[in-house]
mmCIF file of C-alpha atoms and ligand atoms in Angstrom:
data_model
loop_
_atom_site.group_PDB
_atom_site.id
_atom_site.type_symbol
_atom_site.label_atom_id
_atom_site.label_comp_id
_atom_site.label_asym_id
_atom_site.label_seq_id
_atom_site.Cartn_x
_atom_site.Cartn_y
_atom_site.Cartn_z
ATOM 1 C CA MET A 86 61.867 87.391 159.974
ATOM 2 C CA ALA A 87 60.607 86.801 156.423
ATOM 3 C CA SER A 88 63.656 85.502 154.592
ATOM 4 C CA ALA A 89 62.306 86.424 151.129
ATOM 5 C CA VAL A 90 62.416 90.105 152.125
ATOM 6 C CA LEU A 91 65.901 89.768 153.590
ATOM 7 C CA GLN A 92 67.551 89.193 150.217
ATOM 8 C CA SER A 93 67.576 92.924 149.583
ATOM 9 C CA THR A 94 67.326 94.542 153.009
ATOM 10 C CA GLU A 95 67.784 98.280 152.547
ATOM 11 C CA LEU A 96 70.467 100.169 154.414
ATOM 12 C CA THR A 97 69.605 103.833 154.955
ATOM 13 C CA GLU A 98 72.222 106.561 155.202
ATOM 14 C CA SER A 99 71.581 107.035 158.896
ATOM 15 C CA GLN A 100 71.887 103.300 159.586
ATOM 16 C CA PHE A 101 75.103 103.275 157.577
ATOM 17 C CA GLY A 102 76.269 106.250 159.667
ATOM 18 C CA GLU A 103 75.700 104.310 162.895
ATOM 19 C CA ILE A 104 77.529 101.228 161.642
ATOM 20 C CA ARG A 105 80.327 103.389 160.307
ATOM 21 C CA ALA A 106 80.786 105.111 163.686
ATOM 22 C CA LEU A 107 80.829 101.770 165.480
ATOM 23 C CA VAL A 108 83.460 100.370 163.100
ATOM 24 C CA LYS A 109 85.610 103.503 163.374
ATOM 25 C CA ASN A 110 85.436 103.512 167.176
ATOM 26 C CA THR A 111 86.213 99.858 167.632
ATOM 27 C CA CYS A 112 88.844 99.078 165.003
ATOM 28 C CA GLY A 113 89.873 102.374 163.456
ATOM 29 C CA ILE A 114 88.646 101.496 159.965
ATOM 30 C CA SER A 115 87.198 104.559 158.203
ATOM 31 C CA LEU A 116 84.454 103.556 155.806
ATOM 32 C CA GLY A 117 83.965 106.162 153.082
ATOM 33 C CA ASP A 118 80.552 106.915 151.522
ATOM 34 C CA GLU A 119 81.501 104.730 148.567
ATOM 35 C CA LYS A 120 81.625 101.691 150.897
ATOM 36 C CA MET A 121 77.892 101.808 151.665
ATOM 37 C CA GLN A 122 76.918 99.205 149.033
ATOM 38 C CA LEU A 123 79.771 96.928 150.021
ATOM 39 C CA VAL A 124 78.799 97.111 153.694
ATOM 40 C CA LYS A 125 75.201 96.421 152.794
ATOM 41 C CA ALA A 126 76.131 93.399 150.668
ATOM 42 C CA ARG A 127 78.370 91.938 153.333
ATOM 43 C CA LEU A 128 76.115 92.606 156.324
ATOM 44 C CA ASN A 129 72.994 91.299 154.564
ATOM 45 C CA LYS A 130 74.474 87.870 155.178
ATOM 46 C CA ARG A 131 74.661 88.578 158.911
ATOM 47 C CA LEU A 132 71.023 89.701 158.956
ATOM 48 C CA ARG A 133 69.977 86.525 157.223
ATOM 49 C CA LYS A 134 72.002 84.362 159.555
ATOM 50 C CA LEU A 135 70.487 86.041 162.595
ATOM 51 C CA SER A 136 66.987 86.129 161.056
ATOM 52 C CA LEU A 137 66.705 89.868 161.592
ATOM 53 C CA ALA A 138 64.256 91.867 159.497
ATOM 54 C CA ASP A 139 66.172 95.091 158.972
ATOM 55 C CA TYR A 140 69.218 97.133 159.915
ATOM 56 C CA ASP A 141 67.524 98.809 162.882
ATOM 57 C CA GLU A 142 67.076 95.366 164.401
ATOM 58 C CA TYR A 143 70.666 94.528 163.544
ATOM 59 C CA ILE A 144 72.047 97.701 165.146
ATOM 60 C CA ASN A 145 69.982 97.030 168.292
ATOM 61 C CA PHE A 146 71.240 93.477 168.364
ATOM 62 C CA LEU A 147 74.838 94.707 168.070
ATOM 63 C CA ARG A 148 74.334 97.167 170.934
ATOM 64 C CA ARG A 149 72.722 94.594 173.211
ATOM 65 C CA ASP A 150 75.252 91.836 172.524
ATOM 66 C CA ARG A 151 77.415 91.795 175.653
ATOM 67 C CA THR A 152 79.537 88.878 174.401
ATOM 68 C CA GLY A 153 81.075 91.022 171.657
ATOM 69 C CA ASN A 154 80.653 88.060 169.285
ATOM 70 C CA GLU A 155 78.476 89.930 166.814
ATOM 71 C CA LEU A 156 80.857 92.863 166.751
ATOM 72 C CA THR A 157 83.635 90.411 165.885
ATOM 73 C CA ALA A 158 81.487 88.797 163.198
ATOM 74 C CA MET A 159 80.593 92.208 161.760
ATOM 75 C CA LEU A 160 84.224 93.337 161.624
ATOM 76 C CA ASP A 161 85.123 89.992 160.036
ATOM 77 C CA ALA A 162 82.488 90.572 157.378
ATOM 78 C CA ILE A 163 83.590 94.122 156.639
ATOM 79 C CA SER A 164 87.377 93.941 156.712
ATOM 80 C CA THR A 165 89.504 93.293 153.636
ATOM 81 C CA ASN A 166 91.891 90.390 154.080
ATOM 82 C CA LEU A 167 93.730 90.227 150.771
ATOM 83 C CA THR A 168 97.255 88.853 151.186
ATOM 84 C CA SER A 169 99.757 86.440 149.614
ATOM 85 C CA PHE A 170 103.063 84.726 150.297
ATOM 86 C CA PHE A 171 106.021 87.042 149.659
ATOM 87 C CA ARG A 172 103.685 89.902 148.767
ATOM 88 C CA GLU A 173 105.789 92.987 147.960
ATOM 89 C CA ALA A 174 108.865 90.807 147.586
ATOM 90 C CA ASP A 175 111.491 93.555 148.009
ATOM 91 C CA HIS A 176 110.586 93.732 151.726
ATOM 92 C CA PHE A 177 111.686 90.135 152.144
ATOM 93 C CA ASP A 178 114.944 90.851 150.268
ATOM 94 C CA TYR A 179 115.549 93.775 152.616
ATOM 95 C CA LEU A 180 114.729 91.593 155.625
ATOM 96 C CA GLU A 181 117.313 89.044 154.508
ATOM 97 C CA GLN A 182 120.049 91.251 153.067
ATOM 98 C CA GLY A 183 119.674 94.351 155.221
ATOM 99 C CA ILE A 184 118.376 93.243 158.607
ATOM 100 C CA LEU A 185 119.191 89.576 159.187
ATOM 101 C CA LYS A 186 122.710 89.845 157.740
ATOM 102 C CA ARG A 187 123.471 92.587 160.260
ATOM 103 C CA LYS A 188 121.906 90.642 163.135
ATOM 104 C CA ILE A 189 123.959 87.550 162.211
ATOM 105 C CA ALA A 190 127.172 89.611 162.080
ATOM 106 C CA GLU A 191 126.393 91.259 165.432
ATOM 107 C CA ALA A 192 125.632 87.901 167.034
ATOM 108 C CA ALA A 193 128.903 86.442 165.675
ATOM 109 C CA ASN A 194 130.849 89.305 167.286
ATOM 110 C CA GLU A 195 128.975 88.642 170.495
ATOM 111 C CA LYS A 196 128.045 92.310 170.538
ATOM 112 C CA SER A 197 124.433 91.359 170.934
ATOM 113 C CA PRO A 198 122.477 88.299 172.013
ATOM 114 C CA LYS A 199 121.026 85.936 169.433
ATOM 115 C CA ARG A 200 117.577 87.436 169.747
ATOM 116 C CA LEU A 201 115.110 88.177 166.966
ATOM 117 C CA ARG A 202 111.593 89.527 167.363
ATOM 118 C CA VAL A 203 109.355 90.299 164.413
ATOM 119 C CA TRP A 204 105.735 91.428 164.556
ATOM 120 C CA SER A 205 103.324 90.949 161.684
ATOM 121 C CA ALA A 206 100.585 93.413 162.676
ATOM 122 C CA GLY A 207 97.482 92.662 160.591
ATOM 123 C CA CYS A 208 98.645 89.214 159.472
ATOM 124 C CA SER A 209 95.364 88.143 157.840
ATOM 125 C CA SER A 210 95.423 84.420 156.921
ATOM 126 C CA GLY A 211 99.104 83.949 157.793
ATOM 127 C CA GLU A 212 100.963 84.252 154.498
ATOM 128 C CA GLU A 213 102.949 87.297 155.714
ATOM 129 C CA PRO A 214 104.262 85.846 159.024
ATOM 130 C CA TYR A 215 105.029 82.484 157.409
ATOM 131 C CA SER A 216 106.971 84.294 154.636
ATOM 132 C CA ILE A 217 108.942 86.108 157.362
ATOM 133 C CA ALA A 218 109.638 82.787 159.111
ATOM 134 C CA ILE A 219 110.747 81.203 155.825
ATOM 135 C CA VAL A 220 113.258 84.010 155.273
ATOM 136 C CA ALA A 221 114.547 83.764 158.845
ATOM 137 C CA CYS A 222 114.804 79.957 158.826
ATOM 138 C CA SER A 223 116.518 79.845 155.443
ATOM 139 C CA SER A 224 118.997 82.669 156.036
ATOM 140 C CA VAL A 225 119.954 82.518 159.739
ATOM 141 C CA PRO A 226 122.266 79.548 160.394
ATOM 142 C CA ASN A 227 120.933 77.391 163.216
ATOM 143 C CA LEU A 228 118.003 79.661 164.005
ATOM 144 C CA LYS A 229 116.858 77.111 166.594
ATOM 145 C CA SER A 230 119.717 78.230 168.840
ATOM 146 C CA TRP A 231 118.346 81.809 168.731
ATOM 147 C CA ASP A 232 115.654 83.287 170.896
ATOM 148 C CA ALA A 233 113.589 83.977 167.772
ATOM 149 C CA ALA A 234 109.863 84.521 167.348
ATOM 150 C CA VAL A 235 107.405 86.008 164.906
ATOM 151 C CA LEU A 236 104.309 87.433 166.573
ATOM 152 C CA ALA A 237 101.378 87.494 164.171
ATOM 153 C CA THR A 238 98.216 89.350 165.144
ATOM 154 C CA ASP A 239 94.944 90.280 163.524
ATOM 155 C CA LEU A 240 91.495 91.481 164.453
ATOM 156 C CA SER A 241 89.726 88.811 162.453
ATOM 157 C CA THR A 242 89.112 85.522 164.253
ATOM 158 C CA ARG A 243 88.148 83.935 160.921
ATOM 159 C CA MET A 244 91.517 84.844 159.388
ATOM 160 C CA LEU A 245 93.432 83.782 162.502
ATOM 161 C CA GLU A 246 91.795 80.378 162.357
ATOM 162 C CA ARG A 247 93.013 79.940 158.783
ATOM 163 C CA ALA A 248 96.442 81.224 159.713
ATOM 164 C CA THR A 249 96.755 78.816 162.626
ATOM 165 C CA ASN A 250 95.673 75.900 160.427
ATOM 166 C CA GLY A 251 98.409 76.868 157.983
ATOM 167 C CA VAL A 252 96.867 74.946 155.095
ATOM 168 C CA TYR A 253 96.987 76.554 151.652
ATOM 169 C CA SER A 254 95.968 75.654 148.110
ATOM 170 C CA ALA A 255 98.525 75.062 145.348
ATOM 171 C CA GLU A 256 97.416 78.381 143.856
ATOM 172 C CA ARG A 257 98.306 80.241 147.059
ATOM 173 C CA VAL A 258 101.741 78.678 147.496
ATOM 174 C CA LYS A 259 102.653 79.449 143.867
ATOM 175 C CA THR A 260 104.502 82.588 144.950
ATOM 176 C CA VAL A 261 106.842 80.582 147.202
ATOM 177 C CA ASN A 262 110.092 79.572 145.518
ATOM 178 C CA PRO A 263 109.784 75.786 144.789
ATOM 179 C CA GLN A 264 112.914 74.913 146.785
ATOM 180 C CA LEU A 265 111.616 76.737 149.829
ATOM 181 C CA ARG A 266 108.187 75.257 149.300
ATOM 182 C CA SER A 267 109.525 71.720 149.429
ATOM 183 C CA ARG A 268 111.589 72.566 152.505
ATOM 184 C CA TYR A 269 108.894 74.297 154.567
ATOM 185 C CA PHE A 270 105.572 72.824 153.376
ATOM 186 C CA GLU A 271 104.213 69.321 153.223
ATOM 187 C CA CYS A 272 101.710 68.270 150.610
ATOM 188 C CA ILE A 273 98.792 66.831 152.595
ATOM 189 C CA GLN A 274 96.350 66.220 149.757
ATOM 190 C CA THR A 275 96.703 65.638 146.031
ATOM 191 C CA ARG A 276 93.081 65.099 144.961
ATOM 192 C CA PRO A 277 90.813 66.686 143.976
ATOM 193 C CA ASP A 278 93.165 69.632 144.561
ATOM 194 C CA ARG A 279 96.639 69.844 146.033
ATOM 195 C CA LEU A 280 96.835 71.231 149.552
ATOM 196 C CA TYR A 281 99.981 72.249 151.400
ATOM 197 C CA ARG A 282 100.547 72.638 155.127
ATOM 198 C CA VAL A 283 103.361 74.675 156.672
ATOM 199 C CA ASN A 284 105.712 72.330 158.504
ATOM 200 C CA ASN A 285 106.489 72.251 162.213
ATOM 201 C CA THR A 286 109.833 74.035 161.867
ATOM 202 C CA LEU A 287 108.061 77.090 160.526
ATOM 203 C CA ARG A 288 105.168 76.814 162.975
ATOM 204 C CA SER A 289 107.507 76.730 165.956
ATOM 205 C CA PHE A 290 108.586 80.327 165.227
ATOM 206 C CA VAL A 291 105.164 81.867 164.544
ATOM 207 C CA HIS A 292 102.728 82.725 167.342
ATOM 208 C CA PHE A 293 99.244 83.886 166.413
ATOM 209 C CA SER A 294 97.085 86.016 168.623
ATOM 210 C CA ARG A 295 93.985 88.184 168.262
ATOM 211 C CA LEU A 296 94.811 91.816 168.773
ATOM 212 C CA ASN A 297 92.933 94.973 167.890
ATOM 213 C CA LEU A 298 95.533 97.567 166.923
ATOM 214 C CA MET A 299 93.248 100.240 168.420
ATOM 215 C CA GLY A 300 93.295 98.593 171.854
ATOM 216 C CA ASP A 301 95.932 97.826 174.471
ATOM 217 C CA TRP A 302 99.011 95.899 173.406
ATOM 218 C CA PRO A 303 100.015 93.334 176.006
ATOM 219 C CA MET A 304 103.482 92.666 174.545
ATOM 220 C CA ARG A 305 106.502 94.580 175.748
ATOM 221 C CA GLY A 306 108.912 94.188 172.861
ATOM 222 C CA PRO A 307 111.302 95.469 171.817
ATOM 223 C CA PHE A 308 110.827 94.288 168.248
ATOM 224 C CA ASP A 309 113.579 94.268 165.636
ATOM 225 C CA VAL A 310 111.061 94.479 162.829
ATOM 226 C CA ILE A 311 107.385 95.383 162.486
ATOM 227 C CA PHE A 312 105.432 94.601 159.345
ATOM 228 C CA CYS A 313 102.210 96.613 159.231
ATOM 229 C CA ARG A 314 101.375 96.458 155.565
ATOM 230 C CA ASN A 315 98.102 97.247 153.866
ATOM 231 C CA VAL A 316 96.357 97.814 157.178
ATOM 232 C CA MET A 317 96.764 101.553 157.866
ATOM 233 C CA ILE A 318 95.341 102.346 154.451
ATOM 234 C CA TYR A 319 91.886 101.862 156.018
ATOM 235 C CA PHE A 320 92.576 104.291 158.883
ATOM 236 C CA ASP A 321 92.323 108.081 158.922
ATOM 237 C CA LYS A 322 95.429 110.265 159.355
ATOM 238 C CA ALA A 323 95.010 110.814 163.097
ATOM 239 C CA THR A 324 94.661 107.074 163.708
ATOM 240 C CA GLN A 325 97.674 106.341 161.473
ATOM 241 C CA THR A 326 99.785 108.919 163.317
ATOM 242 C CA ARG A 327 98.980 107.410 166.724
ATOM 243 C CA LEU A 328 99.675 103.902 165.465
ATOM 244 C CA VAL A 329 103.023 104.811 163.896
ATOM 245 C CA GLU A 330 104.096 106.465 167.160
ATOM 246 C CA ARG A 331 103.161 103.318 169.087
ATOM 247 C CA PHE A 332 105.203 101.215 166.649
ATOM 248 C CA TRP A 333 108.176 103.556 167.183
ATOM 249 C CA GLU A 334 107.918 103.066 170.949
ATOM 250 C CA LEU A 335 107.880 99.293 170.620
ATOM 251 C CA LEU A 336 110.823 98.971 168.218
ATOM 252 C CA ALA A 337 114.417 98.417 169.317
ATOM 253 C CA PRO A 338 116.992 101.038 168.260
ATOM 254 C CA ARG A 339 117.691 100.412 164.535
ATOM 255 C CA GLY A 340 114.380 98.557 164.358
ATOM 256 C CA THR A 341 112.598 98.562 161.013
ATOM 257 C CA LEU A 342 108.988 99.335 160.102
ATOM 258 C CA PHE A 343 107.610 98.031 156.805
ATOM 259 C CA ILE A 344 104.372 99.504 155.495
ATOM 260 C CA GLY A 345 102.414 98.602 152.333
ATOM 261 C CA HIS A 346 103.475 99.846 148.897
ATOM 262 C CA SER A 347 100.393 101.996 148.543
ATOM 263 C CA GLU A 348 101.018 103.578 151.956
ATOM 264 C CA SER A 349 103.389 106.332 153.066
ATOM 265 C CA LEU A 350 104.343 108.190 156.220
ATOM 266 C CA THR A 351 105.020 111.360 154.238
ATOM 267 C CA SER A 352 101.991 113.289 155.406
ATOM 268 C CA LEU A 353 102.202 112.082 159.015
ATOM 269 C CA LYS A 354 104.148 113.516 161.926
ATOM 270 C CA HIS A 355 106.587 110.774 162.960
ATOM 271 C CA ARG A 356 110.081 110.104 164.319
ATOM 272 C CA PHE A 357 111.239 107.467 161.844
ATOM 273 C CA LYS A 358 114.210 107.755 159.527
ATOM 274 C CA TYR A 359 113.271 107.142 155.898
ATOM 275 C CA VAL A 360 115.283 104.265 154.383
ATOM 276 C CA GLN A 361 113.529 103.674 151.063
ATOM 277 C CA PRO A 362 109.893 103.790 149.957
ATOM 278 C CA THR A 363 107.763 101.933 152.539
ATOM 279 C CA VAL A 364 110.805 101.081 154.733
ATOM 280 C CA TYR A 365 111.521 103.152 157.875
ATOM 281 C CA GLU A 366 114.048 102.812 160.681
ATOM 282 C CA LYS A 367 114.120 103.937 164.289
ATOM 283 C CA ALA A 368 117.395 105.849 164.593
ATOM 284 C CA ALA A 369 119.805 104.215 167.070
HETATM 285 C C1 SAM B 183 94.589 93.672 153.562
HETATM 286 S S1 SAM B 183 95.014 92.690 154.964
HETATM 287 C C2 SAM B 183 96.789 92.830 154.935
HETATM 288 C C3 SAM B 183 97.472 91.517 155.236
HETATM 289 C C4 SAM B 183 99.001 91.550 155.188
HETATM 290 N N1 SAM B 183 99.541 92.487 156.133
HETATM 291 C C5 SAM B 183 99.492 91.882 153.804
HETATM 292 O O1 SAM B 183 99.933 92.992 153.550
HETATM 293 O O2 SAM B 183 99.429 91.001 152.937
HETATM 294 C C6 SAM B 183 94.559 93.801 156.301
HETATM 295 C C7 SAM B 183 94.372 93.069 157.634
HETATM 296 O O3 SAM B 183 94.312 94.039 158.673
HETATM 297 C C8 SAM B 183 93.398 93.582 159.648
HETATM 298 N N2 SAM B 183 92.941 94.724 160.458
HETATM 299 C C9 SAM B 183 92.169 95.772 160.089
HETATM 300 N N3 SAM B 183 91.942 96.579 161.125
HETATM 301 C C10 SAM B 183 92.593 96.049 162.182
HETATM 302 C C11 SAM B 183 92.736 96.411 163.546
HETATM 303 N N4 SAM B 183 92.151 97.503 164.042
HETATM 304 N N5 SAM B 183 93.475 95.629 164.353
HETATM 305 C C12 SAM B 183 94.063 94.509 163.870
HETATM 306 N N6 SAM B 183 93.965 94.091 162.600
HETATM 307 C C13 SAM B 183 93.228 94.850 161.757
HETATM 308 C C14 SAM B 183 92.285 92.931 158.840
HETATM 309 O O4 SAM B 183 91.540 92.009 159.603
HETATM 310 C C15 SAM B 183 93.079 92.270 157.698
HETATM 311 O O5 SAM B 183 93.349 90.925 157.958
#
């Protein structure tokens, strides 16, 4: 209870082991030994907030908490949420030039319905799904007449709240082309700092939901595109393999999977066709 002591609450290796197992079992994230200090720094804040004296008390509290709220708060504190608009820009070029062009041509020939489903799996604070929606809105003529939706999911309730708000600083929207920025964002504050909010056109295509990739997936698909970028990097090989297989199942024939630039499926057993680095297709 003494807050002075809590500033530097020690985390022993066995306590770290227990937290690590809990994190791995619930959300698939594998915390290496080198993450011990980071976990300690981030969870110290939780201990302080809950007025708990040490990590044994914290672990007991986690185990007893039937609401699951503390587990959510712990995962929020531990996970890495780095993201940006149009991050890894070549994926968005491929989305426009490779995928949407084909879908538009197919729809024009009436070979297929005007249907587009994209999933941003691990969407963090929303920059990725909104970038996808910007590309779709700006490149598909009359997208409103399509049955089009971007599903955006994440484990972190804190990030999903930000994503749903859709309000970003001038610094964050810097990576959006100025023409697109003026078309899809409104400036809602100029002082002391400029703030931008995604407009209703964009919002109408993006649906946010909390989803743990390790759990059940309520959606049926099929998806034309799945973005799961910079998420699997925190999972071990067995977890990655299972996840990639589940993505394959949920994709439509010729559906595309994008993964992060520091990720690869090379060492995993999978059924995808390699298109280019970090881009994979489900063979028709
Ligand atoms: C580094 S961010 C990547 C954001 C975005 N995809 C990008 O590339 O810019 C990783 C996100 O994955 C989420 N995440 C980690 N484990 C998850 C899980 N088991 N289920 C759902 N989301 C998870 C984290 O909460 C975090 O927001």
